Amino acid sequence: MDKKFYAGCDIGSTTGKAVILDDEGIVASWIVPREVDPEETAVIALSHAMRESGLISGTEELAYLVGTGYGRAEIPFADENISEITCHARGVFLCDPSIKTIVDIGGQDVKGIAMGDDGTVMEFAMNDKCAAGTGRFFEAMSRIFRMDLAEFSSLSLSAKRAIPVTSQCSVFAESEVISLLARKNPPCEIAAGIQAAVAKRCFTLLRRVGVRPRVTVTGGCAKNRGLVEELTRVLGAPVAPLPVDPQLVGALGAASIARARCMEKAHA
Amino acid sequence: MIEQVREFARMAGNPLAYAEHLMKKDGKPVFGYFCSYTPEEIIHAAGLHPFRLPGTGGATPHADEHLRSCSCELIRETLEQALEGRFGFLHGVVFPRSCDAIRRLSDIWRLRAKIRYHFDIDLPARLDGEGSREFMIDALKKFRRDLETAAKTCITDSAMDHAFDLYNSIRSSLKNLYLLRSANPGLLSGGDLHSIVRACMIMERCELDIALKSLFEWLKAKPASPPDGKKRVVVAGILCDHPDFYALVERCGGTVVWDDLCTGSRYFEGIITEDINSIASLARRYIDGPVCPSDLSSPGSRGEKLVRMAKEHSARGVVFLSLKYCESIPNGFSVVRETLEKSGVPSIMVEVDRDLSAQDETEERLQRFLEGI
């Protein structure tokens, strides 16, 4: 019997992600920066992932493809599109079924997701149209410090105390941080204050859906160690690490749903 | 869009052009109104044409001089048009004082918009409160007197009876359309039905009555469409001024089979029966009929009503539609939601901007909600 491949393509606001699965597990994955056209982002991400697999040369060789992320409706070769919330829950459940609560911090939104014991979404909450606490927010903050996100994260971790940053709005927070820097406050303490402000915001969001251990963080901002440590402190419980790149979880969930769809069809 | 709906959509899409055309054609003075608590029947009986004031989208630089930029979008857009002089064709305007935003709009409009006749209808603080019926009757009597001045005519009881008959007929036809579509959502898209309801608030009512009946007969004769797998939902809120919202729901995997909106079922629910005098009959429709979720009813009773509505129309959930910066739906939402949850009816609230083309977050939340119900 021919080997079957299933793909998930997560076209977000800052990056495009693709994951290819077979019946055993992950075959290949890829992350690319977003292009202007979401369709082009999807084509590039998937082409790279297919090339990395060394087994697939075209989308027609994929048994099923599920699109997710904000560009999900623009993926021309997708068999179906599914919401990010469902895909993240599915991806996390596949990685670690003991996890019950997810904070997904993407480029333009923050989501709190509560999962049932079978991995289904029980409740979810999202930030409204506001960039506070999102990837965009961190990009803006790290720009003020003339650093990339990894350097900004390390800077915050070097602080002994945090200077509170009280503005919720990204634009006002930027002004507040510039003022704090102008007053010669230690940059690391301001950076730690930024992480604390976002962690508290995530905590509020999680309280709306109910926090059940274990908790994990997905999305690009899960790579911000300073934020994850601050979130651990605010939650009073450790944030569970995932065995895959947390930025890929949405695409992984989408690929897992693609595989399940094929199985459903086979048994129908 | 099906051909039979195109004319309704054209009117709903450009209401000002239609109103001006109607004035030229019939010479009937147009009387603007702003809320479903406007007794259109009295306006019609006075020989005036009732015309619901529309929003427009777009920037509101003139209105922003008078209202905070975080005020209800619809209020700001309507004031903007008034300040730009786009409602110059109106003979008069009436504001039922149903929410804070409309009260402020009326106050500013009266001073700045320079429309010849400007009336307010004071509503009881709670429609289910003690003395509300008498209050409503007095408010309607005063409005009748005000309109007699504006129309320079005496509004006779026989003109009122004729208006009741006409509006009862229009409301029955609209309800029949809703019921037909609830039974077979494939007959008509949600957006098309929305256009029809919006046109009902604009169109010459005698022509409308005939057009609705004819549309209903045509749709009734159509064969039922096969099920499309879309999940049935009820939409609740103050109003929907977003024709694209229905397409958004459909794109996310749902279909709106009923609503609790003043641009929907609250416009047609409640038939006027004349076993008492005409003003008392009219008041009864407001007091005993569907209640706007602005400030006029308790969240508990709203929840129970929505549970009944969802069950009656086999809806799997309720989508609360909140206009940007409108406080009426978010306030008390937790109580309404709890009532729905206890009855096993899931719900979600979405706040929408005027432009629905870039509503990624709304689409994500809506799609996930529909996936889960």
PDB file of N, CA and C in Angstrom, chain A residues 180-257:
ATOM      1  N   LEU A 180      10.292  55.924  30.433  1.00  0.00           N
ATOM      2  CA  LEU A 180      11.040  55.238  31.499  1.00  0.00           C
ATOM      3  C   LEU A 180      12.526  55.154  31.151  1.00  0.00           C
ATOM      4  N   LEU A 181      12.809  54.885  29.882  1.00  0.00           N
ATOM      5  CA  LEU A 181      14.217  54.819  29.450  1.00  0.00           C
ATOM      6  C   LEU A 181      14.859  56.206  29.537  1.00  0.00           C
ATOM      7  N   ALA A 182      14.096  57.230  29.156  1.00  0.00           N
ATOM      8  CA  ALA A 182      14.635  58.592  29.183  1.00  0.00           C
ATOM      9  C   ALA A 182      14.974  59.015  30.607  1.00  0.00           C
ATOM     10  N   ARG A 183      14.242  58.440  31.573  1.00  0.00           N
ATOM     11  CA  ARG A 183      14.518  58.768  32.984  1.00  0.00           C
ATOM     12  C   ARG A 183      15.615  57.879  33.562  1.00  0.00           C
ATOM     13  N   LYS A 184      16.351  57.219  32.694  1.00  0.00           N
ATOM     14  CA  LYS A 184      17.536  56.407  33.061  1.00  0.00           C
ATOM     15  C   LYS A 184      17.202  55.209  33.942  1.00  0.00           C
ATOM     16  N   ASN A 185      15.987  54.672  33.847  1.00  0.00           N
ATOM     17  CA  ASN A 185      15.689  53.430  34.561  1.00  0.00           C
ATOM     18  C   ASN A 185      16.434  52.294  33.877  1.00  0.00           C
ATOM     19  N   PRO A 186      16.864  51.285  34.638  1.00  0.00           N
ATOM     20  CA  PRO A 186      17.616  50.186  34.015  1.00  0.00           C
ATOM     21  C   PRO A 186      16.780  49.491  32.930  1.00  0.00           C
ATOM     22  N   PRO A 187      17.286  49.379  31.706  1.00  0.00           N
ATOM     23  CA  PRO A 187      16.513  48.745  30.627  1.00  0.00           C
ATOM     24  C   PRO A 187      16.024  47.340  30.975  1.00  0.00           C
ATOM     25  N   CYS A 188      16.861  46.568  31.686  1.00  0.00           N
ATOM     26  CA  CYS A 188      16.440  45.196  31.987  1.00  0.00           C
ATOM     27  C   CYS A 188      15.191  45.201  32.872  1.00  0.00           C
ATOM     28  N   GLU A 189      15.107  46.171  33.786  1.00  0.00           N
ATOM     29  CA  GLU A 189      13.947  46.211  34.689  1.00  0.00           C
ATOM     30  C   GLU A 189      12.686  46.668  33.946  1.00  0.00           C
ATOM     31  N   ILE A 190      12.893  47.537  32.974  1.00  0.00           N
ATOM     32  CA  ILE A 190      11.731  47.945  32.154  1.00  0.00           C
ATOM     33  C   ILE A 190      11.271  46.743  31.317  1.00  0.00           C
ATOM     34  N   ALA A 191      12.255  46.026  30.748  1.00  0.00           N
ATOM     35  CA  ALA A 191      11.922  44.842  29.928  1.00  0.00           C
ATOM     36  C   ALA A 191      11.173  43.813  30.768  1.00  0.00           C
ATOM     37  N   ALA A 192      11.627  43.636  32.015  1.00  0.00           N
ATOM     38  CA  ALA A 192      10.942  42.688  32.904  1.00  0.00           C
ATOM     39  C   ALA A 192       9.527  43.172  33.199  1.00  0.00           C
ATOM     40  N   GLY A 193       9.358  44.495  33.318  1.00  0.00           N
ATOM     41  CA  GLY A 193       8.032  45.066  33.550  1.00  0.00           C
ATOM     42  C   GLY A 193       7.091  44.803  32.382  1.00  0.00           C
ATOM     43  N   ILE A 194       7.642  44.859  31.184  1.00  0.00           N
ATOM     44  CA  ILE A 194       6.832  44.581  29.978  1.00  0.00           C
ATOM     45  C   ILE A 194       6.366  43.117  29.998  1.00  0.00           C
ATOM     46  N   GLN A 195       7.296  42.226  30.309  1.00  0.00           N
ATOM     47  CA  GLN A 195       6.942  40.789  30.357  1.00  0.00           C
ATOM     48  C   GLN A 195       5.852  40.551  31.419  1.00  0.00           C
ATOM     49  N   ALA A 196       6.009  41.229  32.569  1.00  0.00           N
ATOM     50  CA  ALA A 196       5.029  41.034  33.655  1.00  0.00           C
ATOM     51  C   ALA A 196       3.653  41.534  33.231  1.00  0.00           C
ATOM     52  N   ALA A 197       3.628  42.666  32.520  1.00  0.00           N
ATOM     53  CA  ALA A 197       2.336  43.225  32.091  1.00  0.00           C
ATOM     54  C   ALA A 197       1.629  42.258  31.147  1.00  0.00           C
ATOM     55  N   VAL A 198       2.395  41.674  30.225  1.00  0.00           N
ATOM     56  CA  VAL A 198       1.774  40.743  29.269  1.00  0.00           C
ATOM     57  C   VAL A 198       1.339  39.454  29.982  1.00  0.00           C
ATOM     58  N   ALA A 199       2.176  38.991  30.903  1.00  0.00           N
ATOM     59  CA  ALA A 199       1.830  37.756  31.630  1.00  0.00           C
ATOM     60  C   ALA A 199       0.525  37.944  32.395  1.00  0.00           C
ATOM     61  N   LYS A 200       0.354  39.119  33.002  1.00  0.00           N
ATOM     62  CA  LYS A 200      -0.881  39.373  33.763  1.00  0.00           C
ATOM     63  C   LYS A 200      -2.081  39.412  32.824  1.00  0.00           C
ATOM     64  N   ARG A 201      -1.862  39.970  31.656  1.00  0.00           N
ATOM     65  CA  ARG A 201      -2.944  40.030  30.665  1.00  0.00           C
ATOM     66  C   ARG A 201      -3.354  38.610  30.234  1.00  0.00           C
ATOM     67  N   CYS A 202      -2.339  37.772  30.013  1.00  0.00           N
ATOM     68  CA  CYS A 202      -2.621  36.373  29.642  1.00  0.00           C
ATOM     69  C   CYS A 202      -3.370  35.676  30.776  1.00  0.00           C
ATOM     70  N   PHE A 203      -2.956  35.962  32.010  1.00  0.00           N
ATOM     71  CA  PHE A 203      -3.572  35.327  33.168  1.00  0.00           C
ATOM     72  C   PHE A 203      -5.063  35.686  33.237  1.00  0.00           C
ATOM     73  N   THR A 204      -5.361  36.975  32.995  1.00  0.00           N
ATOM     74  CA  THR A 204      -6.763  37.422  33.009  1.00  0.00           C
ATOM     75  C   THR A 204      -7.568  36.673  31.952  1.00  0.00           C
ATOM     76  N   LEU A 205      -6.961  36.517  30.786  1.00  0.00           N
ATOM     77  CA  LEU A 205      -7.635  35.814  29.688  1.00  0.00           C
ATOM     78  C   LEU A 205      -7.891  34.348  30.080  1.00  0.00           C
ATOM     79  N   LEU A 206      -6.872  33.749  30.717  1.00  0.00           N
ATOM     80  CA  LEU A 206      -7.012  32.348  31.124  1.00  0.00           C
ATOM     81  C   LEU A 206      -8.082  32.190  32.199  1.00  0.00           C
ATOM     82  N   ARG A 207      -8.191  33.165  33.086  1.00  0.00           N
ATOM     83  CA  ARG A 207      -9.217  33.085  34.135  1.00  0.00           C
ATOM     84  C   ARG A 207     -10.607  33.047  33.514  1.00  0.00           C
ATOM     85  N   ARG A 208     -10.743  33.680  32.350  1.00  0.00           N
ATOM     86  CA  ARG A 208     -12.060  33.677  31.686  1.00  0.00           C
ATOM     87  C   ARG A 208     -12.438  32.292  31.191  1.00  0.00           C
ATOM     88  N   VAL A 209     -11.436  31.476  30.872  1.00  0.00           N
ATOM     89  CA  VAL A 209     -11.764  30.128  30.369  1.00  0.00           C
ATOM     90  C   VAL A 209     -11.598  29.074  31.456  1.00  0.00           C
ATOM     91  N   GLY A 210     -10.929  29.441  32.560  1.00  0.00           N
ATOM     92  CA  GLY A 210     -10.675  28.492  33.642  1.00  0.00           C
ATOM     93  C   GLY A 210      -9.315  27.837  33.460  1.00  0.00           C
ATOM     94  N   VAL A 211      -8.481  27.946  34.489  1.00  0.00           N
ATOM     95  CA  VAL A 211      -7.126  27.383  34.389  1.00  0.00           C
ATOM     96  C   VAL A 211      -7.113  25.996  35.022  1.00  0.00           C
ATOM     97  N   ARG A 212      -6.880  24.997  34.189  1.00  0.00           N
ATOM     98  CA  ARG A 212      -6.744  23.625  34.712  1.00  0.00           C
ATOM     99  C   ARG A 212      -5.335  23.166  34.386  1.00  0.00           C
ATOM    100  N   PRO A 213      -4.584  22.662  35.346  1.00  0.00           N
ATOM    101  CA  PRO A 213      -3.246  22.181  35.006  1.00  0.00           C
ATOM    102  C   PRO A 213      -3.344  20.943  34.106  1.00  0.00           C
ATOM    103  N   ARG A 214      -2.391  20.715  33.279  1.00  0.00           N
ATOM    104  CA  ARG A 214      -1.208  21.525  33.036  1.00  0.00           C
ATOM    105  C   ARG A 214      -1.461  22.575  31.964  1.00  0.00           C
ATOM    106  N   VAL A 215      -0.631  23.631  32.045  1.00  0.00           N
ATOM    107  CA  VAL A 215      -0.796  24.757  31.133  1.00  0.00           C
ATOM    108  C   VAL A 215       0.400  24.803  30.195  1.00  0.00           C
ATOM    109  N   THR A 216       0.149  25.128  28.938  1.00  0.00           N
ATOM    110  CA  THR A 216       1.267  25.327  28.025  1.00  0.00           C
ATOM    111  C   THR A 216       1.081  26.610  27.214  1.00  0.00           C
ATOM    112  N   VAL A 217       2.155  27.026  26.579  1.00  0.00           N
ATOM    113  CA  VAL A 217       2.107  28.221  25.725  1.00  0.00           C
ATOM    114  C   VAL A 217       2.456  27.804  24.302  1.00  0.00           C
ATOM    115  N   THR A 218       1.655  28.257  23.346  1.00  0.00           N
ATOM    116  CA  THR A 218       1.951  27.981  21.933  1.00  0.00           C
ATOM    117  C   THR A 218       2.092  29.307  21.184  1.00  0.00           C
ATOM    118  N   GLY A 219       2.464  29.206  19.927  1.00  0.00           N
ATOM    119  CA  GLY A 219       2.641  30.417  19.114  1.00  0.00           C
ATOM    120  C   GLY A 219       4.080  30.911  19.201  1.00  0.00           C
ATOM    121  N   GLY A 220       4.393  31.863  18.344  1.00  0.00           N
ATOM    122  CA  GLY A 220       5.759  32.371  18.259  1.00  0.00           C
ATOM    123  C   GLY A 220       6.266  32.936  19.575  1.00  0.00           C
ATOM    124  N   CYS A 221       5.379  33.553  20.368  1.00  0.00           N
ATOM    125  CA  CYS A 221       5.829  34.179  21.616  1.00  0.00           C
ATOM    126  C   CYS A 221       6.168  33.162  22.702  1.00  0.00           C
ATOM    127  N   ALA A 222       5.834  31.886  22.455  1.00  0.00           N
ATOM    128  CA  ALA A 222       6.233  30.847  23.413  1.00  0.00           C
ATOM    129  C   ALA A 222       7.753  30.726  23.463  1.00  0.00           C
ATOM    130  N   LYS A 223       8.424  31.278  22.451  1.00  0.00           N
ATOM    131  CA  LYS A 223       9.893  31.229  22.424  1.00  0.00           C
ATOM    132  C   LYS A 223      10.506  32.359  23.256  1.00  0.00           C
ATOM    133  N   ASN A 224       9.665  33.231  23.767  1.00  0.00           N
ATOM    134  CA  ASN A 224      10.126  34.327  24.612  1.00  0.00           C
ATOM    135  C   ASN A 224      10.248  33.776  26.037  1.00  0.00           C
ATOM    136  N   ARG A 225      11.466  33.376  26.422  1.00  0.00           N
ATOM    137  CA  ARG A 225      11.671  32.708  27.720  1.00  0.00           C
ATOM    138  C   ARG A 225      11.278  33.617  28.884  1.00  0.00           C
ATOM    139  N   GLY A 226      11.573  34.906  28.721  1.00  0.00           N
ATOM    140  CA  GLY A 226      11.249  35.860  29.783  1.00  0.00           C
ATOM    141  C   GLY A 226       9.760  35.880  30.063  1.00  0.00           C
ATOM    142  N   LEU A 227       8.954  35.824  29.022  1.00  0.00           N
ATOM    143  CA  LEU A 227       7.497  35.831  29.181  1.00  0.00           C
ATOM    144  C   LEU A 227       7.026  34.526  29.821  1.00  0.00           C
ATOM    145  N   VAL A 228       7.575  33.406  29.347  1.00  0.00           N
ATOM    146  CA  VAL A 228       7.143  32.109  29.876  1.00  0.00           C
ATOM    147  C   VAL A 228       7.482  32.016  31.365  1.00  0.00           C
ATOM    148  N   GLU A 229       8.649  32.513  31.749  1.00  0.00           N
ATOM    149  CA  GLU A 229       9.016  32.475  33.181  1.00  0.00           C
ATOM    150  C   GLU A 229       8.090  33.364  34.003  1.00  0.00           C
ATOM    151  N   GLU A 230       7.744  34.521  33.452  1.00  0.00           N
ATOM    152  CA  GLU A 230       6.852  35.433  34.166  1.00  0.00           C
ATOM    153  C   GLU A 230       5.451  34.827  34.277  1.00  0.00           C
ATOM    154  N   LEU A 231       5.039  34.158  33.225  1.00  0.00           N
ATOM    155  CA  LEU A 231       3.732  33.502  33.231  1.00  0.00           C
ATOM    156  C   LEU A 231       3.708  32.390  34.286  1.00  0.00           C
ATOM    157  N   THR A 232       4.800  31.664  34.394  1.00  0.00           N
ATOM    158  CA  THR A 232       4.917  30.611  35.409  1.00  0.00           C
ATOM    159  C   THR A 232       4.726  31.228  36.804  1.00  0.00           C
ATOM    160  N   ARG A 233       5.344  32.397  36.993  1.00  0.00           N
ATOM    161  CA  ARG A 233       5.259  33.062  38.302  1.00  0.00           C
ATOM    162  C   ARG A 233       3.817  33.510  38.574  1.00  0.00           C
ATOM    163  N   VAL A 234       3.196  34.101  37.573  1.00  0.00           N
ATOM    164  CA  VAL A 234       1.828  34.617  37.758  1.00  0.00           C
ATOM    165  C   VAL A 234       0.837  33.469  37.988  1.00  0.00           C
ATOM    166  N   LEU A 235       1.018  32.382  37.237  1.00  0.00           N
ATOM    167  CA  LEU A 235       0.110  31.236  37.362  1.00  0.00           C
ATOM    168  C   LEU A 235       0.354  30.454  38.651  1.00  0.00           C
ATOM    169  N   GLY A 236       1.562  30.552  39.183  1.00  0.00           N
ATOM    170  CA  GLY A 236       1.924  29.768  40.356  1.00  0.00           C
ATOM    171  C   GLY A 236       2.086  28.305  40.012  1.00  0.00           C
ATOM    172  N   ALA A 237       2.324  28.011  38.770  1.00  0.00           N
ATOM    173  CA  ALA A 237       2.496  26.620  38.315  1.00  0.00           C
ATOM    174  C   ALA A 237       3.390  26.635  37.077  1.00  0.00           C
ATOM    175  N   PRO A 238       4.141  25.580  36.883  1.00  0.00           N
ATOM    176  CA  PRO A 238       5.040  25.581  35.722  1.00  0.00           C
ATOM    177  C   PRO A 238       4.282  25.533  34.401  1.00  0.00           C
ATOM    178  N   VAL A 239       4.887  26.139  33.389  1.00  0.00           N
ATOM    179  CA  VAL A 239       4.335  26.048  32.038  1.00  0.00           C
ATOM    180  C   VAL A 239       4.948  24.813  31.390  1.00  0.00           C
ATOM    181  N   ALA A 240       4.098  23.907  30.931  1.00  0.00           N
ATOM    182  CA  ALA A 240       4.597  22.628  30.384  1.00  0.00           C
ATOM    183  C   ALA A 240       5.275  22.853  29.036  1.00  0.00           C
ATOM    184  N   PRO A 241       6.504  22.370  28.889  1.00  0.00           N
ATOM    185  CA  PRO A 241       7.150  22.494  27.577  1.00  0.00           C
ATOM    186  C   PRO A 241       6.562  21.481  26.602  1.00  0.00           C
ATOM    187  N   LEU A 242       6.669  21.773  25.314  1.00  0.00           N
ATOM    188  CA  LEU A 242       6.142  20.857  24.294  1.00  0.00           C
ATOM    189  C   LEU A 242       7.295  20.195  23.554  1.00  0.00           C
ATOM    190  N   PRO A 243       7.075  18.978  23.068  1.00  0.00           N
ATOM    191  CA  PRO A 243       8.165  18.282  22.364  1.00  0.00           C
ATOM    192  C   PRO A 243       8.389  18.786  20.933  1.00  0.00           C
ATOM    193  N   VAL A 244       7.588  19.752  20.490  1.00  0.00           N
ATOM    194  CA  VAL A 244       7.792  20.322  19.145  1.00  0.00           C
ATOM    195  C   VAL A 244       7.955  21.834  19.281  1.00  0.00           C
ATOM    196  N   ASP A 245       8.400  22.461  18.220  1.00  0.00           N
ATOM    197  CA  ASP A 245       8.493  23.920  18.183  1.00  0.00           C
ATOM    198  C   ASP A 245       7.080  24.477  18.445  1.00  0.00           C
ATOM    199  N   PRO A 246       6.888  25.276  19.507  1.00  0.00           N
ATOM    200  CA  PRO A 246       5.520  25.743  19.833  1.00  0.00           C
ATOM    201  C   PRO A 246       4.874  26.583  18.732  1.00  0.00           C
ATOM    202  N   GLN A 247       5.697  27.118  17.847  1.00  0.00           N
ATOM    203  CA  GLN A 247       5.152  27.925  16.743  1.00  0.00           C
ATOM    204  C   GLN A 247       4.468  27.038  15.707  1.00  0.00           C
ATOM    205  N   LEU A 248       4.800  25.749  15.729  1.00  0.00           N
ATOM    206  CA  LEU A 248       4.255  24.822  14.723  1.00  0.00           C
ATOM    207  C   LEU A 248       2.962  24.136  15.167  1.00  0.00           C
ATOM    208  N   VAL A 249       2.541  24.400  16.408  1.00  0.00           N
ATOM    209  CA  VAL A 249       1.443  23.602  16.970  1.00  0.00           C
ATOM    210  C   VAL A 249       0.145  23.718  16.156  1.00  0.00           C
ATOM    211  N   GLY A 250      -0.162  24.921  15.669  1.00  0.00           N
ATOM    212  CA  GLY A 250      -1.383  25.093  14.870  1.00  0.00           C
ATOM    213  C   GLY A 250      -1.331  24.258  13.600  1.00  0.00           C
ATOM    214  N   ALA A 251      -0.201  24.316  12.906  1.00  0.00           N
ATOM    215  CA  ALA A 251      -0.051  23.542  11.660  1.00  0.00           C
ATOM    216  C   ALA A 251      -0.058  22.041  11.963  1.00  0.00           C
ATOM    217  N   LEU A 252       0.540  21.686  13.106  1.00  0.00           N
ATOM    218  CA  LEU A 252       0.556  20.262  13.497  1.00  0.00           C
ATOM    219  C   LEU A 252      -0.869  19.776  13.753  1.00  0.00           C
ATOM    220  N   GLY A 253      -1.641  20.597  14.466  1.00  0.00           N
ATOM    221  CA  GLY A 253      -3.041  20.240  14.729  1.00  0.00           C
ATOM    222  C   GLY A 253      -3.817  20.103  13.428  1.00  0.00           C
ATOM    223  N   ALA A 254      -3.552  21.030  12.510  1.00  0.00           N
ATOM    224  CA  ALA A 254      -4.254  20.979  11.215  1.00  0.00           C
ATOM    225  C   ALA A 254      -3.889  19.691  10.476  1.00  0.00           C
ATOM    226  N   ALA A 255      -2.608  19.314  10.504  1.00  0.00           N
ATOM    227  CA  ALA A 255      -2.174  18.079   9.829  1.00  0.00           C
ATOM    228  C   ALA A 255      -2.796  16.857  10.498  1.00  0.00           C
ATOM    229  N   SER A 256      -2.903  16.927  11.822  1.00  0.00           N
ATOM    230  CA  SER A 256      -3.498  15.797  12.552  1.00  0.00           C
ATOM    231  C   SER A 256      -4.976  15.647  12.187  1.00  0.00           C
ATOM    232  N   ILE A 257      -5.659  16.781  12.034  1.00  0.00           N
ATOM    233  CA  ILE A 257      -7.076  16.722  11.619  1.00  0.00           C
ATOM    234  C   ILE A 257      -7.160  16.162  10.197  1.00  0.00           C
TER     235      ILE A 257
END
